[in-house]
mmCIF file of C-alpha atoms and ligand atoms in Angstrom:
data_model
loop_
_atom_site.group_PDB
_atom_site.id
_atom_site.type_symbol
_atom_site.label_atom_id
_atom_site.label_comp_id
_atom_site.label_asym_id
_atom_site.label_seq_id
_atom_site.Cartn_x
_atom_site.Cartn_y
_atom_site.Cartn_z
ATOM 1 C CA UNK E 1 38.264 -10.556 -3.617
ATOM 2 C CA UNK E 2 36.082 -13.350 -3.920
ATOM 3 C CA UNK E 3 32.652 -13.134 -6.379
ATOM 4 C CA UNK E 4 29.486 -13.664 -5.474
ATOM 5 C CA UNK E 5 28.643 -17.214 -7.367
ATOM 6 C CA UNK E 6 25.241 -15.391 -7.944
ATOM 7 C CA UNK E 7 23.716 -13.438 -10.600
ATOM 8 C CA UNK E 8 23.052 -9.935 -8.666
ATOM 9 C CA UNK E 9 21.936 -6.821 -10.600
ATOM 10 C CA UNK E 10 21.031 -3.602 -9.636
ATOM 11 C CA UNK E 11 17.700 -2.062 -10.613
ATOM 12 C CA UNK E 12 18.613 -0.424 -14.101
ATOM 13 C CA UNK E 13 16.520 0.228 -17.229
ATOM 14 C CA UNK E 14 17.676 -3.533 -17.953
ATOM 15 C CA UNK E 15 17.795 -5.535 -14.675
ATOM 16 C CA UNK E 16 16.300 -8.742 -16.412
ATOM 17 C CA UNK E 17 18.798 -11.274 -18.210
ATOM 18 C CA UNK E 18 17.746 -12.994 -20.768
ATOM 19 C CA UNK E 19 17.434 -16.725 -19.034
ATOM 20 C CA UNK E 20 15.091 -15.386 -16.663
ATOM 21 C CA UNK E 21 12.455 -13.362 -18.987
ATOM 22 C CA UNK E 22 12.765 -16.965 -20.905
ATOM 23 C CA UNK E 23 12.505 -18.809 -17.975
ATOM 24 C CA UNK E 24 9.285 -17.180 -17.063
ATOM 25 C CA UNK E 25 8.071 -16.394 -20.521
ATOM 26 C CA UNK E 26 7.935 -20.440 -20.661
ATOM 27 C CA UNK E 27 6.745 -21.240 -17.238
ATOM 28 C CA UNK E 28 3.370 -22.552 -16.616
ATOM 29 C CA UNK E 29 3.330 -22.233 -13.048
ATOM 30 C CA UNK E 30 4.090 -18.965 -11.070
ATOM 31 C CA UNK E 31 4.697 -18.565 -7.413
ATOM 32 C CA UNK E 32 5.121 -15.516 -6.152
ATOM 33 C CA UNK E 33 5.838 -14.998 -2.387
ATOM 34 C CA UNK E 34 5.558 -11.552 -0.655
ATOM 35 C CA UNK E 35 6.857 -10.023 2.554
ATOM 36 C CA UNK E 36 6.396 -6.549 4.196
ATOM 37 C CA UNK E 37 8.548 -4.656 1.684
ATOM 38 C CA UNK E 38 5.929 -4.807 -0.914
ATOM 39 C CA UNK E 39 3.415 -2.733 1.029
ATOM 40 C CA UNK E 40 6.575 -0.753 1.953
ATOM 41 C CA UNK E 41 5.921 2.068 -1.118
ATOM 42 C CA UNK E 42 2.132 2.143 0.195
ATOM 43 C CA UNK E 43 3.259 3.612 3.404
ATOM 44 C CA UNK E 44 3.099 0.331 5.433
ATOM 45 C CA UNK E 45 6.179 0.310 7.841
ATOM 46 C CA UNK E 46 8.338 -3.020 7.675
ATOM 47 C CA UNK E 47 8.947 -4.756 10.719
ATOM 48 C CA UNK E 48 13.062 -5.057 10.155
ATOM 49 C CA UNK E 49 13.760 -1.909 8.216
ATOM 50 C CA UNK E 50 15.498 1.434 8.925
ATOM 51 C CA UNK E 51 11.625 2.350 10.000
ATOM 52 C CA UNK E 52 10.975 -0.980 10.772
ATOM 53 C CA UNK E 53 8.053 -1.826 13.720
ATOM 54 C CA UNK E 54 10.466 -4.026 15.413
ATOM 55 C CA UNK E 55 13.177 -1.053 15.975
ATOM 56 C CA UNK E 56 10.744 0.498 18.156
ATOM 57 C CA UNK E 57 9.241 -2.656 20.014
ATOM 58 C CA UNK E 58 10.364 -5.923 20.470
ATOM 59 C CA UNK E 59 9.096 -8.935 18.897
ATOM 60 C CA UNK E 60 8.337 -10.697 22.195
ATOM 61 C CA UNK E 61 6.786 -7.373 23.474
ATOM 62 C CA UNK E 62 4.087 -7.666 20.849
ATOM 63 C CA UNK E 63 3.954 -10.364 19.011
ATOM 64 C CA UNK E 64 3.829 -13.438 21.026
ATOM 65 C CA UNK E 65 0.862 -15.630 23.302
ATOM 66 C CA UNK E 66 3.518 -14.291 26.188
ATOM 67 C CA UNK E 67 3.113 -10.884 25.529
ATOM 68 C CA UNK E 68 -0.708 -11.296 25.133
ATOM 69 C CA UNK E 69 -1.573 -12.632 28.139
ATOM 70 C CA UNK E 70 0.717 -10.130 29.843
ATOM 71 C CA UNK E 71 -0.271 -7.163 28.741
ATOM 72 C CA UNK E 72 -3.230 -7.624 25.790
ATOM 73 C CA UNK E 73 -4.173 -3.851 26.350
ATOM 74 C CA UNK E 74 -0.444 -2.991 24.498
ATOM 75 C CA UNK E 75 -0.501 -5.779 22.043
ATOM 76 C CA UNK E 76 -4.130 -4.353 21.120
ATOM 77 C CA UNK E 77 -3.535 -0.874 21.159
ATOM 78 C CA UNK E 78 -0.352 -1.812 18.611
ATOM 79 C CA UNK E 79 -3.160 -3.426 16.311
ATOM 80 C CA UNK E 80 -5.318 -0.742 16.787
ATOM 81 C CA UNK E 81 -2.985 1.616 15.566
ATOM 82 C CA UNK E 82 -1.828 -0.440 12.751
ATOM 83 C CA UNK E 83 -5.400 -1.209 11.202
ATOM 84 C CA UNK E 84 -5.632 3.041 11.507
ATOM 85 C CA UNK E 85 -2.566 3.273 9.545
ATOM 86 C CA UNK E 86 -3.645 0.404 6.701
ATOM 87 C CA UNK E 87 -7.161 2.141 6.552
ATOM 88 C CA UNK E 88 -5.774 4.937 5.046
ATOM 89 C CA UNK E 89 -3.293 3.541 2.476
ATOM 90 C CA UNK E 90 -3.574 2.841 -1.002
ATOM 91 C CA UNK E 91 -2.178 -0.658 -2.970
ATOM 92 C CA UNK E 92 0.873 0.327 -4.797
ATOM 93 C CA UNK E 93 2.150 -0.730 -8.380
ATOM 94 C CA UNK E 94 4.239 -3.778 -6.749
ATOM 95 C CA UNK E 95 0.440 -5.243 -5.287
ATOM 96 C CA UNK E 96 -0.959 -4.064 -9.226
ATOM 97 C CA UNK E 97 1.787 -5.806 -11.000
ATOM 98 C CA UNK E 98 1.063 -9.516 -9.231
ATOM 99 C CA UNK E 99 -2.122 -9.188 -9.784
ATOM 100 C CA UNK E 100 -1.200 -8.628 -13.393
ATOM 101 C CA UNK E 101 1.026 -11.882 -13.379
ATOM 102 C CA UNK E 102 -1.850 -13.472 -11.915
ATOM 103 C CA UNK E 103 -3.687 -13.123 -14.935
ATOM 104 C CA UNK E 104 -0.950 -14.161 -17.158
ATOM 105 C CA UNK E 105 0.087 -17.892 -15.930
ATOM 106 C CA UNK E 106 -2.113 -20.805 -16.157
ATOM 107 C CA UNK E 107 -1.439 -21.600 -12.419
ATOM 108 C CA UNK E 108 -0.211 -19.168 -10.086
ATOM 109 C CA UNK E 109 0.049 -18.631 -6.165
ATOM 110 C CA UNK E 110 0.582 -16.181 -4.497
ATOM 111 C CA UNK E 111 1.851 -16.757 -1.314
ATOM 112 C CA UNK E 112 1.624 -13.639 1.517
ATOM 113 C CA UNK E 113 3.402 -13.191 4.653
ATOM 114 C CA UNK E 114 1.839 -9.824 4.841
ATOM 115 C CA UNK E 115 -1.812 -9.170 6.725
ATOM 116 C CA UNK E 116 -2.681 -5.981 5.530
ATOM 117 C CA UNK E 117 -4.727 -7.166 2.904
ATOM 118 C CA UNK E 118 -3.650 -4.788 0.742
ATOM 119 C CA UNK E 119 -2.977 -7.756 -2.190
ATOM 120 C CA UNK E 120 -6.879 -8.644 -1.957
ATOM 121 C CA UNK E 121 -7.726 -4.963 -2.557
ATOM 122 C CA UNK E 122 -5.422 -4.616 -5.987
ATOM 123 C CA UNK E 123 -7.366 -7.634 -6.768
ATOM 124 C CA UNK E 124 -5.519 -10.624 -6.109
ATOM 125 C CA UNK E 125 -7.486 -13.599 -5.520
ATOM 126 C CA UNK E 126 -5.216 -16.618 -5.782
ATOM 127 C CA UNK E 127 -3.792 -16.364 -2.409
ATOM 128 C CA UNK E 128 -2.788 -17.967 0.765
ATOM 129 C CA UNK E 129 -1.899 -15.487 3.427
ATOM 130 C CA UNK E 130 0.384 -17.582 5.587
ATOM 131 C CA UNK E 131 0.217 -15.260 8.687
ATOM 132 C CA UNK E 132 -3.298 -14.639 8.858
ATOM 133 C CA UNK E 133 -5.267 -11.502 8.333
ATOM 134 C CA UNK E 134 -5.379 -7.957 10.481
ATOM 135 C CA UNK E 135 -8.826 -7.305 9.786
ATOM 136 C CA UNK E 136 -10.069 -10.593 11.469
ATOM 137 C CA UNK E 137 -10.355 -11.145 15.281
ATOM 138 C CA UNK E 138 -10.240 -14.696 17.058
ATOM 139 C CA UNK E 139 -12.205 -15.676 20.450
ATOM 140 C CA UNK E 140 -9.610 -17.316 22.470
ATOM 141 C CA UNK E 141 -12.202 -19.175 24.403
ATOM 142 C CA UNK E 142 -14.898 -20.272 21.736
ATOM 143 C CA UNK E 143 -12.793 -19.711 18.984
ATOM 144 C CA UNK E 144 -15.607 -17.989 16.740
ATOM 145 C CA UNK E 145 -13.860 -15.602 13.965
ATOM 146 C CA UNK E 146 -14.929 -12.289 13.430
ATOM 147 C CA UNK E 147 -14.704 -10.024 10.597
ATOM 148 C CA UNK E 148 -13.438 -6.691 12.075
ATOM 149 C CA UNK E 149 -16.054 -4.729 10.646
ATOM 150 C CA UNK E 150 -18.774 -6.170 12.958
ATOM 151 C CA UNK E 151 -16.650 -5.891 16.048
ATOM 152 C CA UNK E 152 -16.944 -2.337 17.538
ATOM 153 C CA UNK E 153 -14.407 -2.162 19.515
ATOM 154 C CA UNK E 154 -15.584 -0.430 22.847
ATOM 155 C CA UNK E 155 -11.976 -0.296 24.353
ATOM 156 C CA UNK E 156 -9.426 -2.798 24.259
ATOM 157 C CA UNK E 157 -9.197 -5.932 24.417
ATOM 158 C CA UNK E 158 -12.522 -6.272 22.733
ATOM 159 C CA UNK E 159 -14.779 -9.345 24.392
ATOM 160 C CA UNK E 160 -17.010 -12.259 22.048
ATOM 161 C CA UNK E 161 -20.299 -12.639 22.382
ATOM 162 C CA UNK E 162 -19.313 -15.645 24.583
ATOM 163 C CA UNK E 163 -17.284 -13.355 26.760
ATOM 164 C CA UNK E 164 -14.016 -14.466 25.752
ATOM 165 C CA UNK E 165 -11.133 -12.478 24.997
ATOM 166 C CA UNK E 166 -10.645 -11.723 21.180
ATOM 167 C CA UNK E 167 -7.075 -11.701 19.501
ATOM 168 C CA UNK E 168 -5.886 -10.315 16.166
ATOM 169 C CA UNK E 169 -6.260 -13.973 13.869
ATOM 170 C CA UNK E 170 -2.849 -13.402 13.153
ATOM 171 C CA UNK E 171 0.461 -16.012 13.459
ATOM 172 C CA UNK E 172 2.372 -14.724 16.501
ATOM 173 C CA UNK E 173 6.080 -16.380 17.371
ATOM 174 C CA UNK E 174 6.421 -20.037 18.638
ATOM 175 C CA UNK E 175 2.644 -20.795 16.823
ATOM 176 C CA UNK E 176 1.748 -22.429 14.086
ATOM 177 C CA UNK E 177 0.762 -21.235 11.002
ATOM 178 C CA UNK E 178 -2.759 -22.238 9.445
ATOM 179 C CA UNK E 179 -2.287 -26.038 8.225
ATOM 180 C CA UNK E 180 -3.834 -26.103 4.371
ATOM 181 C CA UNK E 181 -2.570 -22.715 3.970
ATOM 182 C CA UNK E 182 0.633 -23.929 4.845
ATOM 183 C CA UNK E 183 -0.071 -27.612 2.834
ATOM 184 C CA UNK E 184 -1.068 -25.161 0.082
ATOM 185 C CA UNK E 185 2.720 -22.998 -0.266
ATOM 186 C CA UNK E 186 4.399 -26.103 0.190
ATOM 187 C CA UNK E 187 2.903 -27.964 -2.413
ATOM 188 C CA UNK E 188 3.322 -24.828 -4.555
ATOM 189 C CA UNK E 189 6.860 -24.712 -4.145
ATOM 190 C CA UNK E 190 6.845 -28.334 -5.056
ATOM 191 C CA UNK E 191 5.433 -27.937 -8.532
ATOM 192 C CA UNK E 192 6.176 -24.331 -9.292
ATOM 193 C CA UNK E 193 8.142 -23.771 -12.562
ATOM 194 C CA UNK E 194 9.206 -20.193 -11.606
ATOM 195 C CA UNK E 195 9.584 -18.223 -7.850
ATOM 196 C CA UNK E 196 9.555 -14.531 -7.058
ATOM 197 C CA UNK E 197 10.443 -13.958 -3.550
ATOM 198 C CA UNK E 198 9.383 -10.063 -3.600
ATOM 199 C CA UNK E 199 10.440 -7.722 -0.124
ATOM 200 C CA UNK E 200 10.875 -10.324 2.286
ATOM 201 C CA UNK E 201 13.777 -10.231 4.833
ATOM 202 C CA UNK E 202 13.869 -14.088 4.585
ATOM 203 C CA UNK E 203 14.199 -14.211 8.083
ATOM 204 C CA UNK E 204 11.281 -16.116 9.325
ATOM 205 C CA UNK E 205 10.676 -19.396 8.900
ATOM 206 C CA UNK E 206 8.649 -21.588 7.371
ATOM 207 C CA UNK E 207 7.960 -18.880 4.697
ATOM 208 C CA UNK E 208 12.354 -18.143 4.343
ATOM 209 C CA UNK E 209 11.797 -21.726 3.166
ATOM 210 C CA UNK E 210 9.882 -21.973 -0.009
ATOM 211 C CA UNK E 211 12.669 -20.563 -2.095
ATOM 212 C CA UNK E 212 14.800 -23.341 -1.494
ATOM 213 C CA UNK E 213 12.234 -25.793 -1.689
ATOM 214 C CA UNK E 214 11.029 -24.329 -4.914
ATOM 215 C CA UNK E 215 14.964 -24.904 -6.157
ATOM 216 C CA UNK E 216 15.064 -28.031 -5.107
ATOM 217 C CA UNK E 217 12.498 -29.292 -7.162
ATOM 218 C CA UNK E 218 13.619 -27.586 -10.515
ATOM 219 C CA UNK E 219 12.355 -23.928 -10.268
ATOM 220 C CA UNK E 220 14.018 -20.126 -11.118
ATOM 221 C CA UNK E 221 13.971 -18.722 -7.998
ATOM 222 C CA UNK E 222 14.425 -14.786 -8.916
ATOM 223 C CA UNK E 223 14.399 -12.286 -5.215
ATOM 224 C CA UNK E 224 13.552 -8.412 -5.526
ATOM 225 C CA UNK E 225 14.689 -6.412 -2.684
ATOM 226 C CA UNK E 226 15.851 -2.774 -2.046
ATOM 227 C CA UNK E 227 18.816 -4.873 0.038
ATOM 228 C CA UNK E 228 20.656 -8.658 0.541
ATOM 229 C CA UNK E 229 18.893 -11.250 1.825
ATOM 230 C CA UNK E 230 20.123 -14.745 3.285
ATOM 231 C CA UNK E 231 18.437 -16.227 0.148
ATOM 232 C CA UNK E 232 20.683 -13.489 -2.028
ATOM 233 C CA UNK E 233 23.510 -15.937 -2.683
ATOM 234 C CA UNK E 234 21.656 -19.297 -2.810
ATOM 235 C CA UNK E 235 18.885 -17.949 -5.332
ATOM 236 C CA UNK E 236 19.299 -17.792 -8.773
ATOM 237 C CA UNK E 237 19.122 -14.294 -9.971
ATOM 238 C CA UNK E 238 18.782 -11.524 -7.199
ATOM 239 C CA UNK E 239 17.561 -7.921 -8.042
ATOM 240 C CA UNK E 240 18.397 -5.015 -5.967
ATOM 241 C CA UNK E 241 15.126 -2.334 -6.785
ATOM 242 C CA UNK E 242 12.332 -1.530 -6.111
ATOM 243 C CA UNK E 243 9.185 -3.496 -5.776
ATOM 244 C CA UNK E 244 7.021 -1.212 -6.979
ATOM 245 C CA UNK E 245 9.699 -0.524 -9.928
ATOM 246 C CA UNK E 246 10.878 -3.731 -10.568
ATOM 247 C CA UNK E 247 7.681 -5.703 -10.908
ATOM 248 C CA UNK E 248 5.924 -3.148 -13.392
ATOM 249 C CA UNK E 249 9.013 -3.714 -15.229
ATOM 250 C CA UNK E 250 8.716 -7.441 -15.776
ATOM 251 C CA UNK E 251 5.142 -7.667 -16.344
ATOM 252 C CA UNK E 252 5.810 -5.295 -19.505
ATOM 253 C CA UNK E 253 8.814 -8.011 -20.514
ATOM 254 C CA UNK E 254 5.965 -10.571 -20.628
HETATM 255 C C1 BJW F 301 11.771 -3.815 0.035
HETATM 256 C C2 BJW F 301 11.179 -2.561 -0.112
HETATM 257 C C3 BJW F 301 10.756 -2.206 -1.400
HETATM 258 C C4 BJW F 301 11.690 -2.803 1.961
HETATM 259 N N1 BJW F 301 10.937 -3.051 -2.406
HETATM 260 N N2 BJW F 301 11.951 -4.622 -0.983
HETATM 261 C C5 BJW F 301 15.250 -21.084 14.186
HETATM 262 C C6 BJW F 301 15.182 -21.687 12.961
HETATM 263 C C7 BJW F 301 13.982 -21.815 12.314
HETATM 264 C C8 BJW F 301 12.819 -21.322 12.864
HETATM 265 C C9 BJW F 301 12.882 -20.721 14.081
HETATM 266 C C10 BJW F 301 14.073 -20.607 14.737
HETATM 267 N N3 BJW F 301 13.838 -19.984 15.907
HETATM 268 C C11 BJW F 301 12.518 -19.698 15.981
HETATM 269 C C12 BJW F 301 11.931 -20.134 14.882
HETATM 270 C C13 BJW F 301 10.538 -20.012 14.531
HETATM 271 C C14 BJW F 301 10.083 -18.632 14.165
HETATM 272 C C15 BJW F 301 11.136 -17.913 13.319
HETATM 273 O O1 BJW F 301 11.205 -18.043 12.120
HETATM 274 N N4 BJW F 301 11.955 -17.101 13.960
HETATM 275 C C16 BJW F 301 13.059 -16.423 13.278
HETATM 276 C C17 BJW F 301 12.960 -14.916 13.551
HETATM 277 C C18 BJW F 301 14.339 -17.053 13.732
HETATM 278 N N5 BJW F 301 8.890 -18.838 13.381
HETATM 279 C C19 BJW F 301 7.732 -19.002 13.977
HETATM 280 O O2 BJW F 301 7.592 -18.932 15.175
HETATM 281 C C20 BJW F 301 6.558 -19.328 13.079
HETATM 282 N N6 BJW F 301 5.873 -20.474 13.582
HETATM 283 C C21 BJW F 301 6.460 -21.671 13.697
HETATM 284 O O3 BJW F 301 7.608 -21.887 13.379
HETATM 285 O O4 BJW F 301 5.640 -22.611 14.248
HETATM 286 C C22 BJW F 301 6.153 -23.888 14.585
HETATM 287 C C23 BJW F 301 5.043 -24.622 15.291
HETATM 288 C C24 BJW F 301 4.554 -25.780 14.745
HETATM 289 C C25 BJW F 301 3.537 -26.468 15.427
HETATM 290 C C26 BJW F 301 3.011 -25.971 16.611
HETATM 291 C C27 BJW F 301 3.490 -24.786 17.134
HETATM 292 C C28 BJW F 301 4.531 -24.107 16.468
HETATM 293 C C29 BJW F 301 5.556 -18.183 13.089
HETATM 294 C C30 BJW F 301 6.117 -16.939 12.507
HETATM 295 C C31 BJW F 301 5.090 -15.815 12.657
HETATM 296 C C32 BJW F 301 5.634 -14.476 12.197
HETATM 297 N N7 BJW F 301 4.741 -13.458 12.594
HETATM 298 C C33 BJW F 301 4.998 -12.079 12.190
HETATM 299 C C34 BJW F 301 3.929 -11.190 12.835
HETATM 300 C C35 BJW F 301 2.583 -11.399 12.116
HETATM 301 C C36 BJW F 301 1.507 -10.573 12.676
HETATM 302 C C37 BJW F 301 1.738 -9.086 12.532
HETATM 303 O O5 BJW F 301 2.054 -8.569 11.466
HETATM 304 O O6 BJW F 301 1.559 -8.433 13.528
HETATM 305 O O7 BJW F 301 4.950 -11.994 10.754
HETATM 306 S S1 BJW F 301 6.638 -11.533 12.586
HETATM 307 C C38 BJW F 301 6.860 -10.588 11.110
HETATM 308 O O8 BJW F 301 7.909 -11.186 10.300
HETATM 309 C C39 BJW F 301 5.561 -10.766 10.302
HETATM 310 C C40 BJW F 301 6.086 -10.915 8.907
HETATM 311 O O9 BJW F 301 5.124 -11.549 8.082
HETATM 312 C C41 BJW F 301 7.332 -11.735 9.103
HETATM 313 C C42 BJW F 301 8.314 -11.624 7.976
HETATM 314 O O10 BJW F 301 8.793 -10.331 7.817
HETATM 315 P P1 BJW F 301 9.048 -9.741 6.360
HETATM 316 O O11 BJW F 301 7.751 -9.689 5.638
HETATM 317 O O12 BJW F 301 10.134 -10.472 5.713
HETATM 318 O O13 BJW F 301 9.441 -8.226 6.698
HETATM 319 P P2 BJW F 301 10.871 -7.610 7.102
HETATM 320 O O14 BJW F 301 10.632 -6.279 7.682
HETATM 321 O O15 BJW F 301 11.664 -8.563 7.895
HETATM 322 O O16 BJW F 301 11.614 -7.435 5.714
HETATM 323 C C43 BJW F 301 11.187 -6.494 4.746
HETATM 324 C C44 BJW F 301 12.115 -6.625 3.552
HETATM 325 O O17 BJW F 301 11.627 -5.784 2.524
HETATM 326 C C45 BJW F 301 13.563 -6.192 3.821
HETATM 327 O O18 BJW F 301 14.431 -7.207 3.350
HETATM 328 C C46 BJW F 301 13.740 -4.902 2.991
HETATM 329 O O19 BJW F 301 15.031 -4.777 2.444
HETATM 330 C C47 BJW F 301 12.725 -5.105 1.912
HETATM 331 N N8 BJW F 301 12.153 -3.890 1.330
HETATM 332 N N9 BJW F 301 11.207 -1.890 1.094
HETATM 333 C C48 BJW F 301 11.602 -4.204 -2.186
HETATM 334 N N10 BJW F 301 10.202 -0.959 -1.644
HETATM 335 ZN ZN1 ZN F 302 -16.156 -16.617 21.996
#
């Protein structure tokens, strides 16, 4: 049987070689790069796991302009529901730990797919949330943002002042995501020294890209995941654990 050309290692009391605690030990620029698996442990469902949201519903049911302006009562009643759920949970020691290696590297990024907001509220501040944030809403006619908490939501869809129909300011399919954000994880994955891709299916693009783009230009590119990846094989170490195990565990290495 052929090996994996890949350094793989399963979450054990020692899951970190050598080259990478030295690695990041002398890196002056940390990326890290999140997906839904982080807020996984906090009780947030994934969207491709065994309880994944997209096992119940399909992508283009929800999460498209399509599926919006066909039916915006679902789409909103699927927000609704998942603002509920992300009210009531707590940030777990994955969110605690990057906040910790926030603290510890001159530069850092971290780079979120996820739009709970779950990173700001273990404290994270560098951070560019690439798919935009739950707890805003968007006027589709005047374009005015709103911070959920002034919007009362009387029934859905909500209305603007302007009497335009409000969206989640989230990235939907087939749109694209915010520019500087964007300008901003590229640029990081240009000049990072050191990139932990951290419960991300690695699925959607741009974000499956940074990775690469980080290894192109010289970085360790480490992934944490309870399961393989596409990136798995192509990164350079790949850890199979927990992220609320395995991060705690390297910020103590530090
Ligand atoms: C754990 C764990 C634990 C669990 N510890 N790990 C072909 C090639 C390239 C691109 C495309 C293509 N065809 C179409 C595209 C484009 C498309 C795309 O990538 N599609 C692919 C599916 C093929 N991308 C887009 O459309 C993007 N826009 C774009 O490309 O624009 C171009 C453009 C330019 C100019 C003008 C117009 C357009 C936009 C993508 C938007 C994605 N939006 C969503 C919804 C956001 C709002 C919401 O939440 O409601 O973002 S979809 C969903 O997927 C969400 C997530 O952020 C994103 C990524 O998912 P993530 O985070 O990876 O979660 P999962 O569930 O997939 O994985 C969880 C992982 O965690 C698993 O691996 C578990 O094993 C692991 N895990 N527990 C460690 N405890
Ligand atoms: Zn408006």
């Amino acid at each position: 049987m052929r090996r994996p050309n890949y350094a793989f290692r399963m979450w054990t009391k020692q899951p970190f070689s050598n080259k990478l605690l030295n690695r990041l030990r002398s890196s002056r620029y940390l990326l890290v790069l999140t997906g839904a698996g982080v807020s996984a442990e906090s009780g947030v469902p994934t969207f491709r796991g065994k309880d994944g949201y997209w096992r119940k519903f399909s992508p283009q049911e929800l999460a498209t302009m399509d599926a919006f302006e066909k039916n915006s009562e679902l789409v909103w009643e699927w927000y609704e529901y998942r603002r509920g759920l992300i009210r009531e949970v707590q940030p777990n020691p994955a969110h605690y730990a990057i906040k910790d290696l926030e603290d510890r590297f001159a530069e850092f990024l971290l780079v979120t797919q996820n739009i709970d907001g779950l990173h700001q509220r273990a404290g994270s501040r560098k951070i560019a949330e690439l798919h935009g944030n739950i707890w805003r809403d968007r006027c589709l006619k005047c374009g005015q943002v709103y911070d959920h908490k002034e919007v009362k939501l009387k029934g859905v869809p909500p209305k603007c002042a302007c009497g335009g129909l409000l969206r989640p300011d989230v990235v939907w399919f087939g749109e694209a995501l915010p520019q500087e954000t964007l300008l901003q994880a590229l640029q990081a994955a240009q000049f990072c020294d050191f990139l932990l891709t951290v419960g991300t299916s690695a699925l959607v693009q741009p974000a499956a890209s940074l990775p690469l783009l980080a290894q192109e230009n010289g970085a360790f590119v480490v992934e944490i995941n309870l399961e393989p990846t596409p990136l798995s094989e192509r990164v350079n170490e790949s850890i199979r654990g927990k992220a609320g195990e395995v991060l705690p565990g390297l910020v103590k290495k530090l």
